């Protein structure tokens, strides 16, 4: 294996996401007389020849195992970057771009379409440290699937419009998931080390197309990836064929060399506690205990699975259930779900409870877990737990794709699946849990999620959250497609999406630095301070010279070198209106009652749907805003201006890359198109800060 600047495969996989480093348990031997009650080992390699681990000449890591006659072929491409790299949401969106991106001009369908045509399926699984693209196809089509995967990862970055549609689709999918099952959506967000579903949605919304393309180009590369194959034939022969005949396979994936520095790892961690999203319209709460499980690569995994089974036998008969009965909560019954993440497994135990019972459940749960440290499990508990521990660990391996992830991680670390089995067999035969295991189990993150009801006033240390950012999710009630629908609900949602009407009413100007570039003009750098009373100061650097423009009351001037000229009223007005039609300036004027809109129509452009509103009154000749019906952000502002020669000029500002700025969410990119493409100017904001009046 050649040296590389990135984090090594074994090091990154070994890092895991399920708690502290494994305890250094000694190697143990199986008992001399195996107990008949011991279930079969939950971890075993796929059938056929021995799995093989190697590295291809292009730096791509490789794990190959042989598929059995009744299996499907599985191709999994793991990138050693996840949600905790560079910026939240980027890994998820970059993988979606690989899977959903198509190139009609070259006749290349998306990976989703290509695999579906082969009778297979595609899924993307993202964790804090790794991102997996999983393909499953009939055995005889795996080489076709391999070629389709190569075309997808080796394709040039998608156009901005495609990436923005993929991002908006990811947001819409997340919104639908939250509305369908908020508890599971919240659990999924916590597995990504997000603070809640709102943070997850905001992370996706805040990502610009340029960030996605850069992340994909720099980090989705063969030297930062592992290919996991479960295909017909001897693994050694398969690996040799890939190395010697790479055409049409990922062995031929050789993107241009990258000198990018190692990616930044975000400071994120799993935060245990009580997470509550109140809803006064719901009298009962959907409650769930999210318990992270140890990865099977840990040397102490068997001990920790045993201890967890002592706490709860999946909702029936453990210490938790006994404490519930003692404290009058025995009527609350748990339903168990197993969650398979890219980097970790977790159990989600769900029930329904009143708001007053939620704090009691938290106390019972904490007491049941901590009891392991104070009162070690007895022989009877361990006997019951040994059966359940094997079953629980095996749940993570029932799915073939998840199973291959575990086996590949073990293989690249030089580990063995038999360590867990031998240790569990010894415990089932009456062996003692290793000292320190209780503390290690308590270090595994555990969260209690509550959706609905009102939070009692006396409950301490509650992490209150909202399911989605304000303005995101369902369209305003009553409408959404009729052109006659009221503009007010759309304006309210658009305001909430960027920070709320209360803050917008205080917006009296902005201070920004930006870069401008266009095909018909030299690049320029602007520093602008603008106020809603019409005051403006702009310093523009172009071709090494500075042009200073000032608008103050009825004094309008422009200075270049030692020459100062006066601007006409039309010139000053056109410059002011450029800043007055900023999306936040328009929403602020609406919030203060200075500007009104009427609904025009709902329109679809590509994969996006917009609600079009038109300004009333004489403030603008004719101005329309296009509000995205999914994110409720203002994406397009178009205006018809009267030029000095009497001609009408159509200007369209396309706004994107919304980011947090001074408590608001402001767009950091604008593409201005004049008269359907005769002149196009792109403005990238380096900084944008609101000027706010006192509260």
XYZ file of C-alpha atoms in Angstrom:
695
model
C 0.000 0.000 0.000
C 1.378 3.349 -0.981
C 1.565 6.220 1.498
C -1.133 8.871 1.240
C -1.891 12.188 2.855
C -5.445 11.250 3.783
C -6.549 9.472 6.936
C -5.858 5.772 6.525
C -8.627 3.259 5.992
C -7.979 1.337 9.138
C -7.537 4.445 11.258
C -10.767 6.020 10.124
C -12.857 2.893 10.292
C -11.409 2.070 13.687
C -12.436 5.475 14.977
C -16.056 4.353 14.899
C -18.901 6.481 16.193
C -20.271 4.510 19.079
C -18.282 5.708 22.037
C -14.786 5.589 23.474
C -11.933 3.430 22.269
C -12.377 -0.300 22.889
C -11.131 -1.703 26.153
C -7.993 -3.862 25.795
C -9.625 -7.184 26.638
C -7.411 -10.266 26.519
C -7.900 -12.911 23.862
C -10.275 -15.551 25.158
C -10.799 -19.182 24.211
C -14.206 -20.783 23.671
C -15.467 -22.908 26.569
C -14.465 -26.555 26.579
C -18.119 -27.653 26.659
C -20.308 -25.299 24.593
C -23.709 -24.652 26.126
C -26.616 -25.884 23.979
C -28.609 -22.723 24.763
C -26.002 -20.524 23.124
C -27.387 -19.208 19.810
C -25.378 -19.562 16.613
C -22.677 -16.949 16.076
C -24.225 -13.779 14.590
C -21.123 -12.785 12.632
C -19.654 -14.902 9.848
C -18.113 -14.195 6.492
C -19.951 -14.682 3.206
C -19.756 -18.109 1.603
C -17.203 -19.109 -1.014
C -13.493 -18.357 -1.051
C -11.801 -16.351 1.642
C -12.486 -12.580 1.443
C -9.581 -10.529 0.181
C -8.348 -7.039 1.090
C -6.032 -5.133 -1.247
C -5.454 -1.802 -2.908
C -5.770 -1.154 -6.644
C -3.064 0.743 -8.575
C -5.158 3.964 -8.562
C -5.199 3.975 -4.756
C -8.711 2.588 -4.344
C -9.064 0.211 -1.412
C -10.681 -3.132 -2.219
C -12.554 -5.768 -0.215
C -13.914 -8.733 -2.182
C -16.012 -11.651 -0.972
C -17.731 -14.387 -2.946
C -21.504 -14.286 -3.419
C -23.454 -17.474 -2.881
C -25.723 -18.992 -5.562
C -28.895 -17.473 -4.083
C -27.417 -14.063 -3.337
C -27.553 -10.846 -5.261
C -24.356 -9.094 -6.252
C -23.483 -6.158 -4.021
C -21.214 -3.253 -4.960
C -20.546 -0.674 -2.268
C -18.361 2.383 -2.659
C -17.379 3.883 0.685
C -15.930 7.388 0.810
C -13.932 8.235 3.904
C -15.778 11.498 4.433
C -19.111 11.999 6.138
C -21.375 14.614 7.676
C -18.608 15.786 10.031
C -16.268 16.861 7.226
C -15.883 20.426 5.877
C -19.526 21.487 6.357
C -22.644 19.652 7.467
C -24.750 18.364 4.594
C -21.995 18.360 1.970
C -21.255 14.618 2.033
C -24.964 13.811 1.744
C -25.469 16.166 -1.204
C -22.255 15.144 -2.987
C -23.288 11.485 -2.845
C -26.752 12.426 -4.095
C -25.108 14.232 -7.018
C -23.218 11.046 -7.929
C -26.365 8.926 -7.739
C -28.885 11.326 -9.318
C -26.713 13.262 -11.769
C -27.257 12.630 -15.480
C -25.804 14.026 -18.700
C -28.382 14.055 -21.491
C -25.929 15.599 -23.968
C -23.698 12.510 -23.682
C -26.516 10.026 -23.324
C -25.523 9.158 -19.748
C -28.470 8.291 -17.498
C -28.244 8.783 -13.775
C -26.810 5.949 -11.695
C -30.298 5.412 -10.252
C -31.745 4.956 -13.730
C -28.896 2.731 -14.932
C -29.146 0.361 -11.962
C -32.945 0.254 -12.149
C -32.624 -0.786 -15.810
C -30.443 -3.696 -14.631
C -33.130 -4.801 -12.184
C -31.248 -3.483 -9.151
C -31.465 -0.835 -6.442
C -29.328 2.053 -5.189
C -29.146 3.597 -1.739
C -26.957 6.210 -0.075
C -26.060 5.830 3.607
C -24.273 8.708 5.329
C -22.604 8.736 8.715
C -20.421 11.233 10.550
C -17.217 9.661 9.155
C -18.136 7.708 6.026
C -20.527 7.868 3.086
C -21.636 4.716 1.274
C -23.190 4.266 -2.166
C -24.731 0.787 -2.144
C -25.758 -1.110 -5.279
C -27.586 -4.413 -5.366
C -28.124 -6.168 -8.740
C -28.680 -9.706 -10.095
C -25.499 -11.773 -10.077
C -25.128 -11.777 -13.844
C -25.323 -7.962 -14.110
C -22.682 -6.921 -11.600
C -20.110 -5.971 -14.237
C -22.669 -3.722 -15.976
C -23.413 -2.138 -12.624
C -19.697 -1.665 -12.025
C -19.354 0.170 -15.349
C -22.341 2.393 -14.520
C -20.777 3.243 -11.159
C -17.531 4.208 -12.899
C -19.387 6.515 -15.304
C -21.154 8.187 -12.403
C -18.089 8.923 -10.268
C -15.888 9.818 -13.237
C -18.355 12.304 -14.713
C -17.505 16.030 -14.585
C -19.265 18.106 -11.897
C -22.901 18.868 -12.626
C -24.175 22.261 -13.662
C -25.362 24.632 -10.959
C -28.998 24.156 -11.878
C -28.778 20.376 -11.538
C -27.017 20.594 -8.188
C -29.569 23.059 -6.861
C -32.422 20.771 -7.924
C -30.712 17.832 -6.203
C -30.286 19.914 -3.046
C -33.921 21.009 -3.105
C -34.974 17.416 -3.678
C -32.967 16.325 -0.625
C -34.671 19.016 1.456
C -38.106 17.975 0.190
C -37.350 14.332 0.998
C -36.251 15.268 4.511
C -39.391 17.379 5.038
C -41.562 14.463 3.932
C -39.702 12.121 6.304
C -40.153 14.514 9.232
C -43.863 14.897 8.531
C -44.358 11.134 8.092
C -42.408 9.999 11.184
C -40.836 12.810 13.221
C -39.412 10.444 15.831
C -37.436 8.379 13.349
C -36.341 11.520 11.457
C -35.019 12.966 14.710
C -33.209 9.717 15.521
C -31.614 9.757 12.071
C -30.432 13.334 12.608
C -28.892 12.393 15.965
C -27.032 9.490 14.326
C -25.425 12.108 12.053
C -24.337 14.103 15.129
C -26.834 16.845 14.238
C -28.547 18.615 17.111
C -32.045 18.066 15.642
C -34.020 17.830 12.412
C -34.050 21.609 12.002
C -30.237 21.660 12.025
C -30.224 18.827 9.471
C -32.583 20.692 7.123
C -30.741 23.984 7.579
C -27.411 22.310 6.789
C -28.802 21.094 3.471
C -30.426 24.427 2.638
C -27.259 26.383 3.396
C -25.085 24.456 0.980
C -24.367 26.182 -2.304
C -23.902 24.320 -5.581
C -20.283 25.476 -5.797
C -19.541 23.903 -2.392
C -21.064 20.591 -3.478
C -19.060 20.507 -6.715
C -15.803 21.374 -4.910
C -16.399 18.749 -2.219
C -17.128 16.132 -4.873
C -14.024 16.990 -6.905
C -11.607 17.149 -3.969
C -12.821 14.409 -1.654
C -14.781 11.809 -3.633
C -11.616 10.284 -5.040
C -10.217 6.749 -5.321
C -7.438 7.277 -2.783
C -10.098 8.243 -0.216
C -12.430 5.347 -0.967
C -12.992 1.644 -0.430
C -14.766 -0.618 -2.923
C -16.623 -3.511 -1.277
C -17.699 -6.283 -3.646
C -19.778 -9.379 -3.055
C -19.770 -10.970 -6.517
C -19.516 -14.413 -8.154
C -16.134 -16.101 -8.452
C -13.040 -16.466 -6.342
C -12.187 -13.149 -4.579
C -8.490 -13.431 -5.437
C -9.277 -13.949 -9.117
C -11.701 -11.008 -9.069
C -9.097 -8.706 -7.510
C -6.449 -9.815 -9.998
C -8.784 -9.196 -12.943
C -9.554 -5.680 -11.689
C -5.862 -4.830 -11.379
C -4.857 -6.320 -14.746
C -7.953 -5.426 -16.833
C -9.270 -2.201 -15.312
C -11.314 -0.997 -18.314
C -14.958 -0.423 -17.408
C -14.300 -0.751 -13.662
C -13.396 1.572 -10.835
C -9.799 0.433 -11.240
C -9.788 2.750 -14.280
C -10.978 5.721 -12.215
C -8.076 8.178 -12.373
C -9.213 11.768 -11.790
C -6.653 14.588 -12.085
C -4.286 14.853 -9.147
C -5.493 17.038 -6.294
C -3.284 19.179 -4.089
C -6.150 20.041 -1.754
C -5.260 19.983 1.960
C -6.698 17.383 4.283
C -10.391 18.094 4.856
C -11.446 19.923 7.984
C -13.124 17.705 10.573
C -15.938 19.542 12.342
C -16.032 19.638 16.115
C -19.158 17.580 16.697
C -20.206 15.001 19.235
C -23.222 12.964 20.239
C -25.024 14.795 23.038
C -27.073 12.608 25.419
C -30.163 14.105 27.024
C -33.880 14.737 26.653
C -34.879 16.217 23.280
C -38.417 17.593 23.203
C -40.427 19.186 20.395
C -43.592 20.508 22.083
C -46.941 20.671 20.298
C -49.871 22.014 22.343
C -52.343 20.484 19.884
C -51.189 16.985 20.835
C -52.255 15.753 24.258
C -49.939 12.734 24.257
C -46.270 12.475 23.359
C -44.524 10.098 21.011
C -41.521 9.049 23.089
C -38.440 7.116 22.012
C -35.244 5.976 23.677
C -32.370 6.082 21.186
C -29.561 3.855 22.440
C -26.292 3.712 20.493
C -24.830 0.224 20.308
C -21.147 -0.705 20.249
C -19.637 -1.501 16.892
C -18.848 -5.176 16.502
C -15.206 -4.322 15.835
C -14.735 -3.387 19.504
C -13.021 -5.984 21.623
C -15.511 -5.381 24.420
C -18.578 -5.419 22.134
C -19.925 -8.725 23.496
C -19.753 -7.454 27.095
C -21.568 -4.257 26.171
C -24.313 -6.067 24.264
C -24.794 -8.314 27.301
C -25.095 -5.323 29.617
C -27.563 -3.627 27.318
C -29.712 -6.753 27.304
C -29.671 -6.685 31.095
C -31.062 -3.136 30.995
C -33.868 -4.059 28.597
C -34.754 -7.241 26.798
C -35.951 -5.058 23.910
C -38.810 -3.673 25.944
C -39.826 -6.768 27.925
C -38.295 -8.074 31.136
C -35.108 -6.111 31.811
C -34.179 -3.751 34.620
C -35.870 -0.865 32.835
C -39.209 -2.645 32.670
C -39.009 -3.692 36.329
C -38.337 -0.121 37.416
C -41.243 1.080 35.268
C -43.609 -1.251 37.098
C -42.265 -0.175 40.489
C -42.841 3.505 39.674
C -46.298 3.147 38.200
C -45.294 3.260 34.529
C -45.837 -0.410 33.733
C -48.643 0.443 31.310
C -46.120 2.004 28.912
C -45.069 -0.683 26.425
C -42.039 -0.327 24.161
C -41.809 -1.161 20.455
C -38.294 -1.840 19.187
C -36.733 -0.709 15.911
C -33.163 -1.328 14.800
C -31.369 1.544 13.046
C -28.440 0.807 10.733
C -26.237 3.833 10.142
C -23.120 4.092 8.023
C -20.859 4.176 11.068
C -22.944 2.844 13.940
C -25.958 0.788 15.004
C -28.658 1.939 17.401
C -31.881 0.715 18.960
C -34.980 2.902 18.969
C -37.533 1.889 21.608
C -40.839 3.735 21.155
C -43.965 4.304 23.233
C -46.745 6.831 23.839
C -46.922 8.769 27.108
C -48.482 11.841 28.647
C -46.295 14.964 28.983
C -46.134 14.411 32.746
C -44.837 10.866 32.295
C -41.922 11.857 30.043
C -39.701 13.246 32.880
C -40.481 10.130 34.926
C -39.435 7.909 32.022
C -36.155 9.780 31.811
C -35.494 9.169 35.508
C -36.351 5.474 35.174
C -34.124 5.112 32.128
C -31.193 6.812 33.846
C -31.658 4.669 36.946
C -31.814 1.435 34.945
C -28.614 2.209 33.042
C -26.700 3.411 36.113
C -27.743 0.351 38.096
C -25.228 -1.683 36.078
C -22.427 0.223 37.761
C -23.899 -0.116 41.274
C -25.292 -3.663 41.065
C -23.491 -5.973 38.595
C -25.732 -8.424 36.706
C -26.258 -11.768 38.396
C -26.008 -15.188 36.748
C -29.732 -15.342 35.988
C -29.669 -11.969 34.221
C -26.611 -12.914 32.208
C -28.195 -16.189 31.115
C -31.225 -14.360 29.704
C -29.098 -11.554 28.295
C -26.770 -13.894 26.393
C -29.598 -15.053 24.121
C -30.881 -11.551 23.529
C -27.394 -10.077 22.992
C -26.687 -12.437 20.096
C -30.055 -11.664 18.534
C -29.593 -7.912 18.928
C -26.116 -7.987 17.415
C -27.424 -10.147 14.585
C -30.097 -7.570 13.699
C -27.398 -5.356 12.289
C -26.288 -8.141 9.975
C -29.623 -9.301 8.621
C -29.321 -6.817 5.783
C -26.598 -7.932 3.380
C -25.338 -4.418 2.666
C -25.020 -3.570 6.351
C -23.320 -6.912 6.926
C -20.705 -6.204 4.279
C -19.953 -2.841 5.890
C -19.153 -4.576 9.169
C -17.059 -7.307 7.585
C -15.128 -4.810 5.449
C -14.303 -2.675 8.494
C -13.093 -5.747 10.336
C -10.988 -6.852 7.388
C -9.222 -3.541 6.773
C -8.298 -3.441 10.462
C -6.926 -6.972 10.358
C -9.603 -8.069 12.807
C -11.739 -11.175 12.900
C -15.465 -11.696 13.235
C -14.775 -14.598 15.561
C -13.602 -12.366 18.439
C -17.154 -11.246 19.204
C -18.509 -14.796 18.870
C -15.910 -16.358 21.181
C -16.349 -13.688 23.807
C -20.136 -13.991 23.729
C -19.900 -17.773 23.986
C -17.706 -17.462 27.076
C -20.156 -15.061 28.702
C -23.063 -17.379 27.869
C -21.152 -20.229 29.540
C -21.039 -18.288 32.806
C -18.048 -16.034 32.320
C -17.953 -12.715 34.157
C -18.320 -9.381 32.449
C -14.955 -7.623 32.345
C -14.338 -4.891 34.949
C -14.951 -1.459 33.478
C -17.607 -2.675 31.048
C -20.405 -0.915 32.933
C -18.601 2.414 32.659
C -17.976 1.766 28.964
C -21.667 1.006 28.430
C -22.685 4.228 30.185
C -20.377 6.104 27.819
C -22.474 4.956 24.852
C -24.764 7.853 23.898
C -28.401 7.534 24.936
C -31.088 10.080 24.082
C -34.759 10.371 24.972
C -36.902 11.953 22.241
C -40.370 13.402 22.877
C -42.700 14.822 20.219
C -45.905 16.608 21.267
C -47.555 17.988 24.382
C -46.350 20.838 26.553
C -43.050 20.704 28.445
C -43.730 20.894 32.197
C -42.214 23.999 33.749
C -40.214 22.102 36.380
C -38.332 19.768 34.001
C -34.594 20.569 34.014
C -32.092 20.259 31.163
C -34.461 19.836 28.246
C -33.147 20.316 24.719
C -36.153 21.987 23.094
C -36.246 21.756 19.304
C -38.529 22.391 16.352
C -39.106 19.753 13.716
C -38.308 22.017 10.736
C -37.014 25.548 10.215
C -39.747 28.225 10.165
C -41.359 28.455 6.759
C -40.140 25.045 5.584
C -42.435 22.142 4.979
C -46.039 22.227 3.989
C -47.397 25.014 1.796
C -49.680 27.621 3.399
C -53.135 26.265 4.099
C -55.861 26.810 1.586
C -53.968 27.179 -1.535
C -51.354 26.327 -3.175
C -51.922 26.177 -6.892
C -54.604 28.708 -7.651
C -53.403 31.989 -9.095
C -56.002 33.806 -7.019
C -54.561 32.614 -3.716
C -53.682 35.245 -1.162
C -50.105 36.501 -1.183
C -50.005 36.991 2.595
C -49.360 33.334 3.585
C -46.496 33.113 1.098
C -44.915 36.334 2.335
C -45.252 35.133 5.928
C -43.544 31.841 5.108
C -40.831 33.610 3.115
C -40.188 35.936 6.078
C -40.025 33.051 8.552
C -37.576 31.219 6.274
C -35.030 34.054 6.589
C -35.433 34.992 10.242
C -38.970 36.186 10.922
C -40.985 39.372 10.493
C -39.956 40.803 13.866
C -36.299 40.957 12.876
C -37.044 41.992 9.296
C -38.980 45.037 10.513
C -35.740 46.227 12.115
C -33.721 45.817 8.907
C -32.786 49.346 7.784
C -29.821 48.588 5.529
C -26.840 46.372 4.871
C -23.066 46.366 4.630
C -21.468 43.986 2.146
C -18.338 43.111 0.198
C -18.741 41.374 -3.145
C -17.028 40.311 -6.355
C -18.603 40.954 -9.757
C -17.771 39.282 -13.032
C -19.364 39.226 -16.452
C -18.457 38.439 -20.044
C -18.832 42.038 -21.224
C -17.106 43.870 -18.366
C -13.870 43.580 -16.388
C -14.122 41.985 -12.934
C -14.773 44.331 -10.042
C -14.786 44.298 -6.243
C -17.429 46.286 -4.352
C -17.707 47.458 -0.755
C -21.177 48.911 -0.176
C -23.064 50.408 2.729
C -26.744 50.972 1.957
C -29.613 52.255 4.087
C -33.317 52.100 3.371
C -33.572 55.910 3.562
C -31.661 56.041 0.268
C -28.178 56.689 1.645
C -25.514 54.707 -0.174
C -21.724 54.540 -0.247
C -20.080 52.253 -2.792
C -16.347 51.784 -3.308
C -15.631 49.828 -6.473
C -12.194 48.490 -7.402
C -11.850 47.850 -11.131
C -8.672 47.588 -13.244
C -6.612 48.789 -10.286
C -8.666 51.975 -9.848
C -11.240 52.960 -7.238
C -14.589 54.538 -8.079
C -16.503 56.009 -5.126
C -20.254 56.542 -5.458
C -22.225 58.514 -2.842
C -25.984 59.004 -2.554
C -27.074 61.290 0.299
C -30.467 62.982 0.155
C -30.497 64.949 -3.088
C -26.706 64.880 -3.468
C -25.551 62.166 -5.850
C -21.949 61.906 -7.043
C -19.298 59.596 -8.411
C -15.551 60.187 -7.949
C -12.753 58.680 -10.007
C -9.162 59.761 -9.309
C -9.451 63.525 -8.772
C -12.601 63.922 -10.870
C -16.067 64.073 -9.300
C -19.210 64.119 -11.398
C -22.848 64.478 -10.423
C -25.344 61.724 -11.153
C -28.782 62.340 -12.590
C -31.945 61.503 -10.680
C -32.547 58.535 -12.993
C -29.045 57.169 -12.409
C -29.357 57.574 -8.638
C -32.800 55.986 -8.665
C -31.623 52.979 -10.658
C -28.746 52.403 -8.223
C -31.027 52.664 -5.182
C -33.563 50.263 -6.637
C -30.776 47.705 -7.187
C -30.414 47.424 -3.404
C -34.113 47.922 -2.627
C -34.934 44.770 -4.596
C -32.657 42.570 -2.487
C -34.924 39.739 -1.207
C -34.463 40.712 2.447
C -35.040 44.395 1.695
C -38.297 43.533 -0.074
C -39.482 41.308 2.775
C -38.499 43.976 5.303
C -40.503 46.599 3.423
C -43.448 44.196 3.371
C -43.150 43.500 7.111
C -43.221 47.249 7.835
C -46.236 47.750 5.590
C -44.330 49.852 3.041
C -44.826 47.394 0.186
C -47.696 45.087 -0.791
C -47.878 42.133 -3.160
C -50.574 40.249 -4.992
C -50.473 36.619 -6.126
C -49.988 36.106 -9.856
C -49.562 32.393 -10.560
C -47.765 29.219 -9.629
C -45.106 28.184 -12.126
C -42.783 25.234 -12.591
C -39.263 25.681 -13.944
C -37.429 22.386 -14.296
C -37.870 20.465 -11.047
C -38.799 23.559 -9.035
C -42.171 25.133 -8.394
C -42.493 28.835 -7.575
C -45.269 31.079 -6.345
C -45.055 34.336 -8.285
C -46.087 37.544 -6.497
C -46.190 41.021 -8.036
C -45.603 44.279 -6.156
C -48.462 46.758 -5.960
C -48.135 50.515 -6.215
C -45.691 52.775 -8.019
C -42.511 52.053 -6.082
C -41.227 49.880 -8.943
C -42.255 50.008 -12.572
C -43.146 46.300 -12.368
C -41.542 43.897 -9.900
C -42.168 40.220 -9.273
C -40.704 37.796 -6.780
C -40.606 33.997 -7.196
C -40.909 32.097 -3.898
C -39.751 28.473 -3.836
C -42.739 26.376 -2.712
C -40.440 23.926 -0.875
C -37.909 26.115 0.956
C -40.051 29.290 0.850
C -36.947 31.300 -0.023
C -37.101 34.097 -2.575
C -35.153 32.655 -5.499
C -35.875 35.133 -8.305
C -36.609 38.862 -8.400
C -37.504 40.302 -11.780
C -38.199 43.916 -12.656
C -38.926 45.963 -15.752
C -37.010 49.283 -15.709
C -37.403 52.319 -17.965
C -34.025 53.142 -19.560
C -32.831 56.700 -20.214
C -33.651 56.370 -23.917
C -37.217 55.317 -23.139
C -36.713 51.618 -23.830
C -37.926 49.013 -21.330
C -35.202 46.797 -19.861
C -36.008 43.445 -18.226
C -33.707 42.536 -15.315
C -33.813 39.208 -13.508
C -31.849 38.517 -10.314
C -31.476 34.813 -9.469
C -30.552 34.488 -5.771
C -28.947 31.437 -4.148
C -26.477 30.271 -1.467
C -28.536 31.412 1.537
C -26.435 31.570 4.715
C -26.783 32.816 8.264
C -25.874 36.496 8.677
C -26.548 38.566 11.777
C -29.556 36.510 12.842
C -31.026 36.441 9.326
C -30.503 34.131 6.348
C -29.240 36.081 3.347
C -28.352 34.971 -0.195
C -24.636 35.171 -0.987
C -24.886 34.753 -4.759
C -26.766 36.722 -7.396
C -26.852 36.233 -11.158
C -28.340 39.241 -12.929
C -29.580 38.671 -16.462
C -30.583 41.583 -18.702
C -33.053 41.141 -21.559
C -32.993 37.342 -21.651
C -29.231 36.886 -21.654
C -27.831 39.860 -23.556
C -25.786 40.713 -20.473
C -25.116 38.471 -17.464
C -23.309 39.547 -14.281
C -22.541 37.212 -11.392
C -22.150 38.737 -7.934
C -20.580 36.664 -5.157
C -20.874 38.179 -1.695
C -17.790 37.699 0.427
C -19.649 39.163 3.392
C -23.123 40.521 4.056
C -24.245 41.995 7.359
C -27.626 43.550 8.165
C -27.983 47.013 9.682
C -30.706 46.776 12.326
C -32.599 49.456 14.216
C -32.834 49.130 18.026
C -35.463 46.642 19.263
